[in-house]
XYZ file of C-alpha atoms in Angstrom:
605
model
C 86.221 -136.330 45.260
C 83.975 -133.222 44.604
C 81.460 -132.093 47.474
C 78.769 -129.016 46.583
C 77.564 -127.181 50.184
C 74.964 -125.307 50.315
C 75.529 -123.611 46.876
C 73.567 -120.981 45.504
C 74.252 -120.070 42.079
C 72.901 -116.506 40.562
C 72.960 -115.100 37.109
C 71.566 -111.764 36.701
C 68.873 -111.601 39.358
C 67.978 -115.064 38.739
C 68.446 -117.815 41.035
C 69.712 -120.732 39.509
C 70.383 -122.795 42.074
C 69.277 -122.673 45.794
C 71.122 -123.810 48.597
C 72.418 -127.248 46.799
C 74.199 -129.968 48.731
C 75.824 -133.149 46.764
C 78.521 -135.006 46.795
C 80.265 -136.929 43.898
C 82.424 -140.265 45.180
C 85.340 -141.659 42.856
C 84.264 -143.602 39.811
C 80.903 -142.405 39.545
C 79.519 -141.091 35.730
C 76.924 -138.285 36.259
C 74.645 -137.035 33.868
C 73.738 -133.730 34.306
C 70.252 -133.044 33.223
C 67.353 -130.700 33.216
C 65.754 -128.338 31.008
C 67.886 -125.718 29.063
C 68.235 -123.025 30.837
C 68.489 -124.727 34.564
C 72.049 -123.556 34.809
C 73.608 -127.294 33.614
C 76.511 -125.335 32.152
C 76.596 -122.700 35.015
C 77.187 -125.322 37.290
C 80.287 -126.865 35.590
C 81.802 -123.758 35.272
C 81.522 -123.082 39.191
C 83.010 -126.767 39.888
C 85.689 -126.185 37.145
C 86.411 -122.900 39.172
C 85.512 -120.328 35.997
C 82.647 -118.573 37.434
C 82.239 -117.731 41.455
C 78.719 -119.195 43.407
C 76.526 -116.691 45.323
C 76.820 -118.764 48.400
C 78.205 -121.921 49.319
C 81.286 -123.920 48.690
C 82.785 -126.382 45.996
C 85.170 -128.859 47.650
C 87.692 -130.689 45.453
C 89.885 -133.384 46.713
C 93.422 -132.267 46.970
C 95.485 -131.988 43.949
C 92.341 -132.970 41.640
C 91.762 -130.315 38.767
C 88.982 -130.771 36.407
C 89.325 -131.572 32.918
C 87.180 -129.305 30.609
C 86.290 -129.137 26.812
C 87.384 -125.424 25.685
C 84.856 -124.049 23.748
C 87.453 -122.218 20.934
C 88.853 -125.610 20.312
C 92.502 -125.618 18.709
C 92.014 -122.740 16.632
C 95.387 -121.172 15.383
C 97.489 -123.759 16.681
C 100.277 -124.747 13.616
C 100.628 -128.453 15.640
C 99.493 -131.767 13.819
C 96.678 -132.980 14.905
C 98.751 -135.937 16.546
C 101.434 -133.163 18.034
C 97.898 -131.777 19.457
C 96.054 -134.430 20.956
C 99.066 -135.843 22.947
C 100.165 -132.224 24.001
C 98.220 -132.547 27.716
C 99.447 -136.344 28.236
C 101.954 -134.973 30.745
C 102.450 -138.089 32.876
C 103.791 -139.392 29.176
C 106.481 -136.477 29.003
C 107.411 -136.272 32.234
C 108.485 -140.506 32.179
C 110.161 -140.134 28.782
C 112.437 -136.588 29.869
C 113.419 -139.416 32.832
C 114.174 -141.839 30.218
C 116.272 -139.195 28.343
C 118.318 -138.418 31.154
C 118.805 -141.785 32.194
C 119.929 -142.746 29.413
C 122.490 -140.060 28.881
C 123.713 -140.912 32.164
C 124.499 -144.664 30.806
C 126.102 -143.558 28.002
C 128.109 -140.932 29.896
C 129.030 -143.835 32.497
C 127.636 -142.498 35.627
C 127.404 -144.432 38.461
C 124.254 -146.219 39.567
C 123.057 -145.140 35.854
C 122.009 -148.551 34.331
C 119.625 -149.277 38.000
C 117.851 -145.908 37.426
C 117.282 -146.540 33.862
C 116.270 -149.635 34.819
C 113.420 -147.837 37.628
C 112.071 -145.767 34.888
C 111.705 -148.668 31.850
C 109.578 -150.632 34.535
C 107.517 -147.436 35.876
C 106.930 -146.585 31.897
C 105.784 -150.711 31.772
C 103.492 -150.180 34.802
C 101.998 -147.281 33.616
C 101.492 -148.237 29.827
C 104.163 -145.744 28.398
C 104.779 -147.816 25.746
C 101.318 -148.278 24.787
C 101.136 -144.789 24.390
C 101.107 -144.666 20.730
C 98.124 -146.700 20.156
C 96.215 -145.242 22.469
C 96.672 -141.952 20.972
C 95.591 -143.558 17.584
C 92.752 -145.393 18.655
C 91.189 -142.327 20.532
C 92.220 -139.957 17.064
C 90.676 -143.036 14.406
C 87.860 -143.374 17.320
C 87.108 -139.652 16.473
C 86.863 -140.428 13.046
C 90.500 -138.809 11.779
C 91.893 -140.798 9.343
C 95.760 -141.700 9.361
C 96.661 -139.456 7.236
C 95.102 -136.514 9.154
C 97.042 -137.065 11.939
C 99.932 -135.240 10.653
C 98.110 -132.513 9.354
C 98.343 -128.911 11.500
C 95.186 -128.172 13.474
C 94.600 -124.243 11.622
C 94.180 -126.360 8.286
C 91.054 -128.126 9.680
C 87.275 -126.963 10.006
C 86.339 -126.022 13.513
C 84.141 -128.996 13.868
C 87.620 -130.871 13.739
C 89.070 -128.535 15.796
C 86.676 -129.512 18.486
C 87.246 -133.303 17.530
C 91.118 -132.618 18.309
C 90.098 -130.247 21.756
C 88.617 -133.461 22.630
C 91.021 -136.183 21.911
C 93.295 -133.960 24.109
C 91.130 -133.961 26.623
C 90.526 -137.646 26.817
C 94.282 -138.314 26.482
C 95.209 -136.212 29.351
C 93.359 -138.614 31.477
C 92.442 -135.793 34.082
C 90.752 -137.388 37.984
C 87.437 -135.068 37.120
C 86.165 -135.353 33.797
C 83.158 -132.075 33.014
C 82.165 -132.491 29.861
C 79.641 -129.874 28.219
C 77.791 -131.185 25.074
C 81.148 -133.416 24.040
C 79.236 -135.297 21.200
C 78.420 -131.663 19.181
C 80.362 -131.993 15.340
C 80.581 -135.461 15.937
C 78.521 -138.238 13.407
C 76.800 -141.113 14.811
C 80.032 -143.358 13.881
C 82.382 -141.467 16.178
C 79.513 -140.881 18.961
C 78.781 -144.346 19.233
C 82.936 -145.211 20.009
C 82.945 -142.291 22.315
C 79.949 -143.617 24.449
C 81.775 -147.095 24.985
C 85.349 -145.081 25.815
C 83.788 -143.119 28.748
C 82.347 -146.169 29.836
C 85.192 -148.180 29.536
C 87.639 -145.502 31.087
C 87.128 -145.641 34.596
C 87.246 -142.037 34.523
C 85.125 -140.289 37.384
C 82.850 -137.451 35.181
C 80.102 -134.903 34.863
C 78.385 -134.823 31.247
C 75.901 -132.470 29.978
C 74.431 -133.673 26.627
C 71.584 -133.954 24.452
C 72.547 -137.447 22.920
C 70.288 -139.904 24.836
C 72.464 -142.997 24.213
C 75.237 -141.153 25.330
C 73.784 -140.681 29.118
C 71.996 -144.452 28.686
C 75.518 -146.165 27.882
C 77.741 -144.133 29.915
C 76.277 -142.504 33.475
C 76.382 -144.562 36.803
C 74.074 -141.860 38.178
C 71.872 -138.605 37.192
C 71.754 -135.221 38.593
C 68.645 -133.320 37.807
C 68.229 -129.899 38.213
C 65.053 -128.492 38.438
C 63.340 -125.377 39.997
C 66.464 -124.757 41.553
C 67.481 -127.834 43.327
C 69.494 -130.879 42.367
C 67.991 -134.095 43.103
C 70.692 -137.496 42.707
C 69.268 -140.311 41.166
C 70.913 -143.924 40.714
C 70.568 -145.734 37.579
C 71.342 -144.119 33.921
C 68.912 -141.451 32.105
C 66.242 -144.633 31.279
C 66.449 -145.437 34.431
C 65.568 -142.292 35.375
C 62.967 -141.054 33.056
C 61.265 -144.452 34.695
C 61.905 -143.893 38.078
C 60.779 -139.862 38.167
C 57.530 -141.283 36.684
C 56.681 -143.669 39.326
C 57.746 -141.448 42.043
C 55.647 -138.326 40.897
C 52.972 -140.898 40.321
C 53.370 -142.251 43.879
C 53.119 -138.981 44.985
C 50.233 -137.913 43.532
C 48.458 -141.238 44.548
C 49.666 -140.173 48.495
C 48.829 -136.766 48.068
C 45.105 -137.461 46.880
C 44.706 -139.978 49.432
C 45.763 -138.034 52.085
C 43.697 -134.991 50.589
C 40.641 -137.660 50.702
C 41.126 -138.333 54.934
C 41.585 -134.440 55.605
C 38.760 -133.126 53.557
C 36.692 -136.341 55.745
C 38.001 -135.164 58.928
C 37.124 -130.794 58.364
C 33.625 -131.960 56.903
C 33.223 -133.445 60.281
C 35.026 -130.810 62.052
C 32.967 -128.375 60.345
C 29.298 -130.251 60.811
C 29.235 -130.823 63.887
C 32.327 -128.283 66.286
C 29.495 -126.664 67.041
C 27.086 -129.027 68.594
C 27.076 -129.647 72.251
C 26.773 -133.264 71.688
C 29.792 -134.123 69.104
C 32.250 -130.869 70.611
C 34.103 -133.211 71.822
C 35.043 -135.810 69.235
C 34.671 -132.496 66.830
C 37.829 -131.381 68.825
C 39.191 -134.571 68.749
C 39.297 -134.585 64.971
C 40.880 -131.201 64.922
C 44.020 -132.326 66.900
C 44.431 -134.989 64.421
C 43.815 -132.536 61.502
C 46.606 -130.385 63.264
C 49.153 -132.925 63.482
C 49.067 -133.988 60.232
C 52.175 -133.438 58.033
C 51.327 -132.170 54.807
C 52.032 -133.983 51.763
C 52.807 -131.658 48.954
C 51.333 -132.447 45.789
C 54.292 -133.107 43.226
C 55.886 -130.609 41.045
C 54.547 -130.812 37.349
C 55.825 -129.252 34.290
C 52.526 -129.240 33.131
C 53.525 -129.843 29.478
C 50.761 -130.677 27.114
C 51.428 -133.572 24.731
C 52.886 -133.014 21.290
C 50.580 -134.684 18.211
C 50.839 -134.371 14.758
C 48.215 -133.927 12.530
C 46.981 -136.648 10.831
C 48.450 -137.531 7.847
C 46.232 -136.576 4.908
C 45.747 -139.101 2.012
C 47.970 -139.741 -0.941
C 49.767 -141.890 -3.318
C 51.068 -145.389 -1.655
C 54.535 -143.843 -3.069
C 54.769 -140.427 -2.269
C 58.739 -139.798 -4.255
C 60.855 -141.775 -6.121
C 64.096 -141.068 -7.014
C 65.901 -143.095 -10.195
C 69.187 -142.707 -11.045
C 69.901 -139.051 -9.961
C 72.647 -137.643 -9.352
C 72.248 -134.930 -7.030
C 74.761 -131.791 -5.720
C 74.438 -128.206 -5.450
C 77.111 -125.368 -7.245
C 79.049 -126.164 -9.990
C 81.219 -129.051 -8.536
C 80.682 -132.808 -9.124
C 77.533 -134.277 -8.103
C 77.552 -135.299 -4.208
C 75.813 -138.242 -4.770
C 75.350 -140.549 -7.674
C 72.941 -143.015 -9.452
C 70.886 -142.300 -6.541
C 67.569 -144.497 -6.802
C 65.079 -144.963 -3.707
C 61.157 -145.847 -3.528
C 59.364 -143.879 -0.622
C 56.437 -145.954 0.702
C 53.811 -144.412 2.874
C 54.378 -145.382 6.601
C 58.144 -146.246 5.933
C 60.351 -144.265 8.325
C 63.907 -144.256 6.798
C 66.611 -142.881 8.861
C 69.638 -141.702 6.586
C 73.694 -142.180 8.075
C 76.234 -140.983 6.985
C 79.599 -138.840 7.939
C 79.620 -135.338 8.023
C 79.754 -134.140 4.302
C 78.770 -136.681 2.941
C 75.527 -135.362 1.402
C 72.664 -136.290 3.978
C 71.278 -132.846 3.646
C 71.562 -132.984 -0.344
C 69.469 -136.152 -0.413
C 66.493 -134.332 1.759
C 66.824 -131.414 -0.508
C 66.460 -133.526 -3.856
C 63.464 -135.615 -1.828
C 61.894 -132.065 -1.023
C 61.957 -131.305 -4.735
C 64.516 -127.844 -3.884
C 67.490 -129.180 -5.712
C 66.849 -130.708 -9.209
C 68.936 -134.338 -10.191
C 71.312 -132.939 -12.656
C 70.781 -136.754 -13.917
C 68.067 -139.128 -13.755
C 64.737 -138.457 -12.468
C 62.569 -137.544 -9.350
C 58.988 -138.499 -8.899
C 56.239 -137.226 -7.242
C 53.114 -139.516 -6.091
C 49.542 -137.759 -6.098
C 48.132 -135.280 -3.552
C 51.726 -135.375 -1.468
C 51.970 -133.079 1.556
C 55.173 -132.197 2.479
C 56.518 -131.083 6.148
C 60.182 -130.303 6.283
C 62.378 -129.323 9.281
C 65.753 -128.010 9.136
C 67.738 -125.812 11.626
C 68.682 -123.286 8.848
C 64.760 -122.171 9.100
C 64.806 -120.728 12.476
C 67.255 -117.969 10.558
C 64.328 -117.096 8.130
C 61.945 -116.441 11.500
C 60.840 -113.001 11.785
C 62.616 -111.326 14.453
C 59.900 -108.946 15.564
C 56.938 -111.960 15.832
C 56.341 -113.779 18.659
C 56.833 -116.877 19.172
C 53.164 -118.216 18.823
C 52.507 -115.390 15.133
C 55.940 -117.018 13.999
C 54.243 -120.610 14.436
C 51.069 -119.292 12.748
C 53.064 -117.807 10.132
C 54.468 -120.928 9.417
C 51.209 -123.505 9.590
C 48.574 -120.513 8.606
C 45.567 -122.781 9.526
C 46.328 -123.872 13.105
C 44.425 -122.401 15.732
C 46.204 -120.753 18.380
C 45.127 -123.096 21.215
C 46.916 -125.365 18.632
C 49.795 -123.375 18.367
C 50.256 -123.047 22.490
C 50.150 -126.986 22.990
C 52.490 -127.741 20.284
C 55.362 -124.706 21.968
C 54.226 -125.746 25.466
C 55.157 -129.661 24.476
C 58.367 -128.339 23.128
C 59.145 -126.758 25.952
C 58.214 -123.295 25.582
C 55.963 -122.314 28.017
C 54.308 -119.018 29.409
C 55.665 -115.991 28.881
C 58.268 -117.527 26.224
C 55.224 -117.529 23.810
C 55.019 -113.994 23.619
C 58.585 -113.518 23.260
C 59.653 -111.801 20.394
C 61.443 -114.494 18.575
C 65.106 -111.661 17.734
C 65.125 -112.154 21.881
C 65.086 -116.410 21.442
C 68.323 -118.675 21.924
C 69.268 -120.743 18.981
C 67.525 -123.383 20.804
C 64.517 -121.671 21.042
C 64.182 -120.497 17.858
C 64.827 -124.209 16.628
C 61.688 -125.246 19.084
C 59.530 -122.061 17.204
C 60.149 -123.832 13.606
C 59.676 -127.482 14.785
C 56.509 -126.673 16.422
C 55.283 -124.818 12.747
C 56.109 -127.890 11.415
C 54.106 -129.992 13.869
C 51.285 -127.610 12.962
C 50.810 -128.280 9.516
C 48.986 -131.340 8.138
C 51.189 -133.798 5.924
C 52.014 -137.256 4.672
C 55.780 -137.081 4.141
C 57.798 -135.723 6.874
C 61.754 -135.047 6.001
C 63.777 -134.006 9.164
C 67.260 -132.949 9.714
C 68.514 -133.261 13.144
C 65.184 -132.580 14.904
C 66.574 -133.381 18.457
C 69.680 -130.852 18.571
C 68.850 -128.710 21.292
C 65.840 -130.823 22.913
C 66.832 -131.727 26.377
C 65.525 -135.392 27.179
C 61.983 -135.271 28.031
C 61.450 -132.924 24.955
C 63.068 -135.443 22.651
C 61.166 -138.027 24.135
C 57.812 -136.087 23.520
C 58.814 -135.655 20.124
C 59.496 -139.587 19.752
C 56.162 -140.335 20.720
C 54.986 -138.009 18.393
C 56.653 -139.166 15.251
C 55.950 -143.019 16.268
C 52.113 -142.159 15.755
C 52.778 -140.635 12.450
C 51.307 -142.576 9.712
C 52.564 -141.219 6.891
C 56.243 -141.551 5.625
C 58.961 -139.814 7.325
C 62.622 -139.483 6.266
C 65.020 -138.854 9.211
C 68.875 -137.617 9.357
C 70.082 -137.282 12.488
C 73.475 -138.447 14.676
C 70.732 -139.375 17.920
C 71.551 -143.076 17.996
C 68.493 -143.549 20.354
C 66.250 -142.032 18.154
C 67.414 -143.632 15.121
C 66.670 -147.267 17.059
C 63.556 -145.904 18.365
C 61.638 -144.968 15.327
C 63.867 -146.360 12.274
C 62.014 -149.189 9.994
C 64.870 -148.967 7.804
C 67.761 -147.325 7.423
C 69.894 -145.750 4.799
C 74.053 -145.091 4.479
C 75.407 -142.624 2.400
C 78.828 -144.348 1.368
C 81.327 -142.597 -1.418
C 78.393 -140.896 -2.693
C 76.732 -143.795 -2.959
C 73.364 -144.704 -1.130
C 73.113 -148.521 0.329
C 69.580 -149.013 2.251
C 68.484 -152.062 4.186
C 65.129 -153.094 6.198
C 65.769 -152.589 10.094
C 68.232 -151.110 12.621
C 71.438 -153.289 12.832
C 74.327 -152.795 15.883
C 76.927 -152.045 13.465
C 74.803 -149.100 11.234
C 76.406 -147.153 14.160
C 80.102 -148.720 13.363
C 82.161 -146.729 10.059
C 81.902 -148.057 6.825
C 85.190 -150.370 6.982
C 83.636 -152.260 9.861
C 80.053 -152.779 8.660
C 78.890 -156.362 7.934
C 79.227 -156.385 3.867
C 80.748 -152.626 3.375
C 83.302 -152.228 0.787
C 84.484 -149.578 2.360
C 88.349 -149.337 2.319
C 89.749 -149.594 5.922
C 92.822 -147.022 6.457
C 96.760 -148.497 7.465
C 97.765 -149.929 10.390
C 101.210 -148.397 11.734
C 100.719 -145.120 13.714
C 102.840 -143.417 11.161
C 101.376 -145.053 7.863
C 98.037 -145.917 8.801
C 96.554 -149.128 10.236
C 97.029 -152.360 7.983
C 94.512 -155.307 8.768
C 96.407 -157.069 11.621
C 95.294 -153.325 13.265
C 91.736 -153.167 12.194
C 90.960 -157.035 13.602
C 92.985 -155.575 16.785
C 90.451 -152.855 16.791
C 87.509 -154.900 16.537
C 88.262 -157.448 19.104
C 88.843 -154.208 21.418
C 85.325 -153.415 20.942
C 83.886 -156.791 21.451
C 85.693 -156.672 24.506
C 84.317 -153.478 25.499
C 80.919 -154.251 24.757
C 81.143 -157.669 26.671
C 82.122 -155.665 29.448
C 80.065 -153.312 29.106
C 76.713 -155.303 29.218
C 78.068 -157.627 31.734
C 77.911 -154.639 34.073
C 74.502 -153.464 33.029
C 73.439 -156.651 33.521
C 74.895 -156.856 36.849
C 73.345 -153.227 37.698
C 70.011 -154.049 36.360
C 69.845 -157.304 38.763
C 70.743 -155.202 41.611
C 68.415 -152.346 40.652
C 65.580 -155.122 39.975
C 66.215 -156.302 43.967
C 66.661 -152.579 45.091
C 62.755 -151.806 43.513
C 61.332 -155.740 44.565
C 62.294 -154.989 48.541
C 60.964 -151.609 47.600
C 57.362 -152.764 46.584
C 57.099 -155.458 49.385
C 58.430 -152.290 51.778
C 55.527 -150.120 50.169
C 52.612 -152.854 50.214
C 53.458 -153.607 54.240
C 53.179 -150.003 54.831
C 49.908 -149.468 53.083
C 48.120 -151.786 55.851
C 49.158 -149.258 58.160
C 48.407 -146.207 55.927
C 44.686 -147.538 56.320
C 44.482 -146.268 59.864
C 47.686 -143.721 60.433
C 47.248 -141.076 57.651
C 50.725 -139.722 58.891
C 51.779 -142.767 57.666
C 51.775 -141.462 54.036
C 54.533 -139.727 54.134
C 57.014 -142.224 54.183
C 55.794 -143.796 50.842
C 56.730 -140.323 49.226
């Protein structure tokens, strides 16, 4: 379907990408990945046809034109969301103009009429025509519209929505190439988790670019990686192939030294005793095999240091309480009410919840910055607080470097400190020294995160600490914040992290909070379909809303899905399992042989 050769992609005077050959077969889900910056979203744009390579060639099948997300969304447009969404479904219009005319040829009595309108009524069967409809409203209540939003016009929503409705029309249009750039942005965790088991479900072939880790777990057949300027295919999803990179660079490295071992043996010799009369000969001897050695390079690090905290200081077994408050900012109704929640040190609470819905107002009344206009907060003894919230990288100092803005923010780090915690988070080098006005929003984000890993304290309260972290970053971070031993309060839409550090887990609910022990599968479903929500499910009919004969419909879709969908990873992991046994038993018979051929190494590389 989609064939890179020999590609070279330049920005500026940078090279992005260097003389890059792959090809992309039918079917297959790629995840694009790499660090930011790599050209991820360069690359799209040259297979998409918006920006021109250096060099090289993009080969599309014939006829196939790739499906992108538009980053200005729907903006202006006076359509309903529903008019919207189902504008690029043109295999949809096309059938039912056919119909039309058909069947104003039957009623005008033309000849031959009633077979054609017969032809299309069975190609509008075959094709799921008259399905249509509820396909267009499970993709539009997938994305978290209710019913009656779907009749509302697009320049009456936020432009989050917008970009909800740029997306349903995206998916709707059903396009052969799929490129999506960062397609879970403005979406909550609800709406991520049913896009995740849609792509995977869809058949659809695709590139995806994203941050969301469970996104590129449940979704990609393969993953791309770009990195210092080549593109290296991997099978498997982005586990898979955090795993697999590991024990290939480690198999490397193991080869390398090895190898490094036998030619450092054979120049001491060569070197002791080339010049002696007696041992010239084998001396020689040694050199040839010295010479005909092929080289095995040692592997390509990042050379990240890792991220820790500092260790959390001492304090009260309880660092805040909140009873009964009700909490909201302006003059307005509180946001959320009769809020009451005990912190306990080494708890790890991750907080759900919409868009709206007041996440950010509960960390602000935890933090102590927004008084309870009712009921109470309370503050244990000798509480340290750490907070982390993407409005801070505004406040930074435009004129300060990267490494004064940390120190600025976590005065008592030392600046070897300082460099580990940036260098973990992916700023490395010269970066540091960057003034942070000359910083991407990313990297501005990575300036006040790594302030915040500076600075000793017991109760941690993040908001969305992973936008912008490309996987191994987020992964570092993980690590990090499962050592933490003090209590840490987490909002976020990062399904992966939620599961990974979580020990409970809170929902925000009609401005209501509703906290349980644990990570359940359906904390990721909306409040209608938890286990024990009183949440009020929406109507049933694509015109009045889905009644309860629609929402059971609904759920047995996803059951399905998610049968299906670990019946194939199941199925992939088996084969991947063989793949890596023959692999070992292919790696253990060569080592005999490695003993006594040092050229031998190579192959295990």
């Amino acid at each position: 379907m989609l064939r890179l050769e020999s590609l070279t992609l330049t920005v500026g005077t940078v090279d992005l990408l260097v003389d890059v050959d792959w090809h992309l077969r039918p079917g297959r889900r790629v995840g694009l990945v790499g660090r930011n910056g790599v050209g991820k979203t360069s690359l799209l744009r040259v297979i998409a046809g918006e920006l021109a390579p250096s060099a090289g060639r993009v080969h599309l099948r014939g006829g196939v034109r790739p499906g992108t997300l538009p980053q200005q969304a729907v903006s202006g447009s006076s359509a309903t969301v529903w008019e919207e969404a189902s504008s690029r479904m043109d295999w949809l219009h096309t059938l039912e103009a056919r119909l039309r005319c058909a069947q104003a040829d039957v009623d005008a009595g033309v000849p031959g009429a009633i077979e054609r309108l017969g032809q299309v009524t069975e190609q509008m069967r075959l094709r799921g025509a008259y399905a249509a409809e509820e396909r267009i409203g499970e993709v539009l209540h997938g994305l978290g519209f209710r019913p009656e939003d779907w009749h509302r016009p697009c320049n009456e929503l936020s432009g989050g929505w917008q970009m909800r409705v740029a997306l349903a029309r995206l998916l709707l249009s059903e396009p052969e190439l799929l490129l999506l750039d960062e397609p879970t942005n403005h979406l909550d965790i609800a709406a991520r988790t049913w896009l995740a088991g849609f792509l995977a479900d869809s058949g659809a072939t695709m590139i995806v670019v994203s941050h969301d880790r469970f996104l590129l777990d449940t979704v990609c057949t393969d993953i791309l990686e770009l990195r210092h300027r080549r593109a290296t295919a991997w099978p498997g999803n982005l586990s898979t192939w955090l795993v697999e990179r590991q024990r290939r660079q480690q198999a490397q490295e193991a080869a390398h030294a090895r190898q490094q071992a036998e030619i450092d043996r054979l120049q001491r010799f060569v070197d002791r005793f080339g010049a002696k009369a007696t041992k010239a000969a084998q001396a020689r001897s040694r050199q040839k095999v010295l010479d005909r050695i092929e080289r095995i390079e040692a592997p390509e690090t990042e050379g990240r240091p890792t991220l820790r905290l500092p260790d959390a200081p001492a304090g009260a077994l309880q660092p805040v309480r909140l009873v009964d408050a009700d909490l909201g900012f302006g003059d307005g109704p509180p946001v959320l009410r009769g809020v009451s929640l005990d912190l306990e040190r080494g708890q790890r609470l991750a907080v759900l919840g919409p868009n709206g819905c007041g996440k950010s107002t509960l960390l602000a009344g935890l933090a102590g910055t927004l008084r309870p206009r009712r009921g109470r907060r309370i503050q244990g003894r000798d509480v340290r607080l750490g907070r982390y919230a993407q409005d801070l990288a505004q406040e930074l100092p435009p004129d300060l470097s990267a490494v004064d803005a940390v120190q600025q923010l976590a005065p008592l780090a030392p600046v070897q400190r300082v460099r580990q915690a940036l260098g973990a988070l992916g700023l490395q080098g010269d970066a540091q020294l960057r003034p942070v006005g000359r910083l991407s929003g990313g990297e501005k984000a990575r300036v006040v995160l790594a302030g915040f890993a500076c600075r000793p304290a017991n109760l941690l309260l993040l908001d969305e600490p992973t936008n912008h972290l490309d996987a191994v970053t987020a992964d570092e971070l993980a690590r990090a914040l499962e050592s933490f031993e003090g209590t840490l309060v987490l909002v976020t839409h990062d399904r992966w992290l939620v599961e990974r550090l979580a020990t409970h887990v809170a929902h925000i609910v009609d401005g209501r909070l509703e906290v349980h022990p644990g990570v359940r599968p359906d904390d990721f479903l909306p409040p209608a379909r938890r286990a024990g929500s009183d949440g009020r499910a929406g109507s049933a009919s694509v015109a009045d809303g889905p009644s309860r004969a629609r929402e059971s419909w609904e759920e047995r879709k996803a059951r399905q899905r998610s049968e299906q969908r670990a019946a194939r990873r199941l199925e992939r992991l088996h084969e991947e399992l063989e793949a890596a046994e023959a692999r070992v038993e292919e790696i253990d018979a060569a080592m005999v042989e490695v003993a006594t051929d040092p050229d031998a190494l190579q192959v295990l590389v």
